[in-house]
Coordinates of C-alpha atoms in Angstrom, one line a residue:
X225 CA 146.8 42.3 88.8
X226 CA 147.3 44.2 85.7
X227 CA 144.6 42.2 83.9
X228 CA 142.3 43.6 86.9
X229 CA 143.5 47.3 86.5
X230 CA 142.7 47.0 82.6
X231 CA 139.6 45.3 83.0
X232 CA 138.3 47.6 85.3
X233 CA 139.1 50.9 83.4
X234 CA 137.4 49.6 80.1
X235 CA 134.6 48.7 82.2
X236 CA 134.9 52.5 83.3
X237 CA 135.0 53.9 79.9
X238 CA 131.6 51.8 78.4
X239 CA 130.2 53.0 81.6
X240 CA 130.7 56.8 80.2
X241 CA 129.8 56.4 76.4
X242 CA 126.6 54.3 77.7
X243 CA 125.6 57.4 79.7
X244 CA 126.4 59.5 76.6
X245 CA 123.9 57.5 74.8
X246 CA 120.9 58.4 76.8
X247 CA 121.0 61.8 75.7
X248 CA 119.1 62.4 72.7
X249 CA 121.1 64.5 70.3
X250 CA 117.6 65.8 68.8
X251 CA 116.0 66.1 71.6
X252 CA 114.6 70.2 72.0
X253 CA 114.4 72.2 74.7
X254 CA 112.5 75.3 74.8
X255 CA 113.9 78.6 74.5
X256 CA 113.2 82.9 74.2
X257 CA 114.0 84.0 71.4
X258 CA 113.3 87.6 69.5
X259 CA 111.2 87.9 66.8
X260 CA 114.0 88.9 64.0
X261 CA 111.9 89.2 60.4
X262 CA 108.5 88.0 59.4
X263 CA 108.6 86.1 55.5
X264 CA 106.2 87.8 53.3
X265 CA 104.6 86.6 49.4
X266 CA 107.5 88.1 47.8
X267 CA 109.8 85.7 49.1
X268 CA 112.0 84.6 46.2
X269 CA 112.4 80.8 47.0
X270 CA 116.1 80.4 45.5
X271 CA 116.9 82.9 48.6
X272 CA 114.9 80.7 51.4
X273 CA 116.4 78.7 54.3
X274 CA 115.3 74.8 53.0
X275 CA 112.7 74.6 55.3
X276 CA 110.9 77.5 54.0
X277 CA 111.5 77.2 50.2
X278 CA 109.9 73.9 50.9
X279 CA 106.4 75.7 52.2
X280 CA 106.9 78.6 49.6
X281 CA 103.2 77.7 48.4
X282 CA 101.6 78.3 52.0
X283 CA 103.9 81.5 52.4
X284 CA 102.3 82.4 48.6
X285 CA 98.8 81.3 50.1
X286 CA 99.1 84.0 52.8
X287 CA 100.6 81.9 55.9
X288 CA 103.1 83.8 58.0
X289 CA 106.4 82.8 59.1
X290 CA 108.7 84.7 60.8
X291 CA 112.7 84.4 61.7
X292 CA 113.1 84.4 65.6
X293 CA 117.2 84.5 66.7
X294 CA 117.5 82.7 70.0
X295 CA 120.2 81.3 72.3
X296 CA 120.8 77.7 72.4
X297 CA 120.4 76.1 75.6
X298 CA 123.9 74.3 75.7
X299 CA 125.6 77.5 73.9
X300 CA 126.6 80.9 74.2
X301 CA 126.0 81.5 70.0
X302 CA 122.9 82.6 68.9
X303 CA 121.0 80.8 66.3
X304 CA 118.3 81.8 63.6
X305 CA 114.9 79.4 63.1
X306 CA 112.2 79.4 61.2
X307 CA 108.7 79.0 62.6
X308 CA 105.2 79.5 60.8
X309 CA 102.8 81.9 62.9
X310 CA 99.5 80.7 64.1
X311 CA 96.6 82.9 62.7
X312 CA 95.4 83.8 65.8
X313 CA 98.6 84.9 67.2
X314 CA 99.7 88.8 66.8
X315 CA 103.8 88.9 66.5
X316 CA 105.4 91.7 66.0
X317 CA 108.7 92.7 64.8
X318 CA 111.5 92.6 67.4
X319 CA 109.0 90.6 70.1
X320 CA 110.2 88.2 72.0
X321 CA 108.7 84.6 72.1
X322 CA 109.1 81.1 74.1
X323 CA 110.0 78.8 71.0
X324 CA 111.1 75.1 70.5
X325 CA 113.6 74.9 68.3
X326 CA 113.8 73.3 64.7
X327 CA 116.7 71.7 62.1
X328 CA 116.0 73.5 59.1
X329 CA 118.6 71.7 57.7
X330 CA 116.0 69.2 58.6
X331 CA 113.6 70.4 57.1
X332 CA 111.8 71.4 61.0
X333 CA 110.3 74.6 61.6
X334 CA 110.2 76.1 65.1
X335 CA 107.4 76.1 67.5
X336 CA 106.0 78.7 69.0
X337 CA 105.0 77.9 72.0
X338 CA 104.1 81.3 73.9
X339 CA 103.8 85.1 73.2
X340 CA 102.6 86.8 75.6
X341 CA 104.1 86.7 78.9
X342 CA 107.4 87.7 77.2
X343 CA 106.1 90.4 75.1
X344 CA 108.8 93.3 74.3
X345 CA 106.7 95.9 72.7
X346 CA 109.6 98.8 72.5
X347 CA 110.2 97.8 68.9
X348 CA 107.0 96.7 67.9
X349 CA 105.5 98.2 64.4

């Protein structure tokens, strides 16, 4: 009978960490975040995130990036990414975006994903 009792709760607990598995700890979800700073050609890159010290000759070339702070999904802190700005796209400071996150730490950038249903234009320069 005990046998039975033990066998059944470590049945239990592989149950739970196999359930744990199927989420995907990389796995993104979209989010609104605020257009925080935009990265200019006088970006020094000992003072860049990774993820943009490692582009620092498209940011030199004239690409923009921007910093957008957002909210993560499963968390009440607010967290800064990095995302490169389409050309045809018009951010401006303090806007607010629909991004999918990225790792810098990784070496991902954000993606922006839509500007202008949640345009704030209040702060805009």
């Amino acid at each position: 009978m005990n046998l039975s009792w033990k066998t059944g709760a470590a049945t239990l607990a592989l149950l739970g960490l196999s359930a744990c598995t199927c989420i995907d700890p990389h796995e993104h979800h979209d989010a609104a975040g605020t257009v925080e700073r935009f990265i200019d050609q006088q970006a020094q890159p000992d003072q860049l995130p990774p993820c943009l010290a490692s582009r620092i000759a498209q940011i030199q070339g004239g690409t923009r990036f921007a910093a957008i702070r957002y909210r993560h999904w499963a968390s009440h802190f607010k967290s800064t990414v990095y995302a490169e700005v389409p050309a045809s796209m018009n951010l401006q400071l303090h806007q607010e975006v629909r991004i999918e996150p990225g790792q810098c730490s990784h070496d991902e950038l954000a993606v922006i994903m839509q500007d202008d249903v949640l345009s704030n234009r209040k702060g805009a320069m």
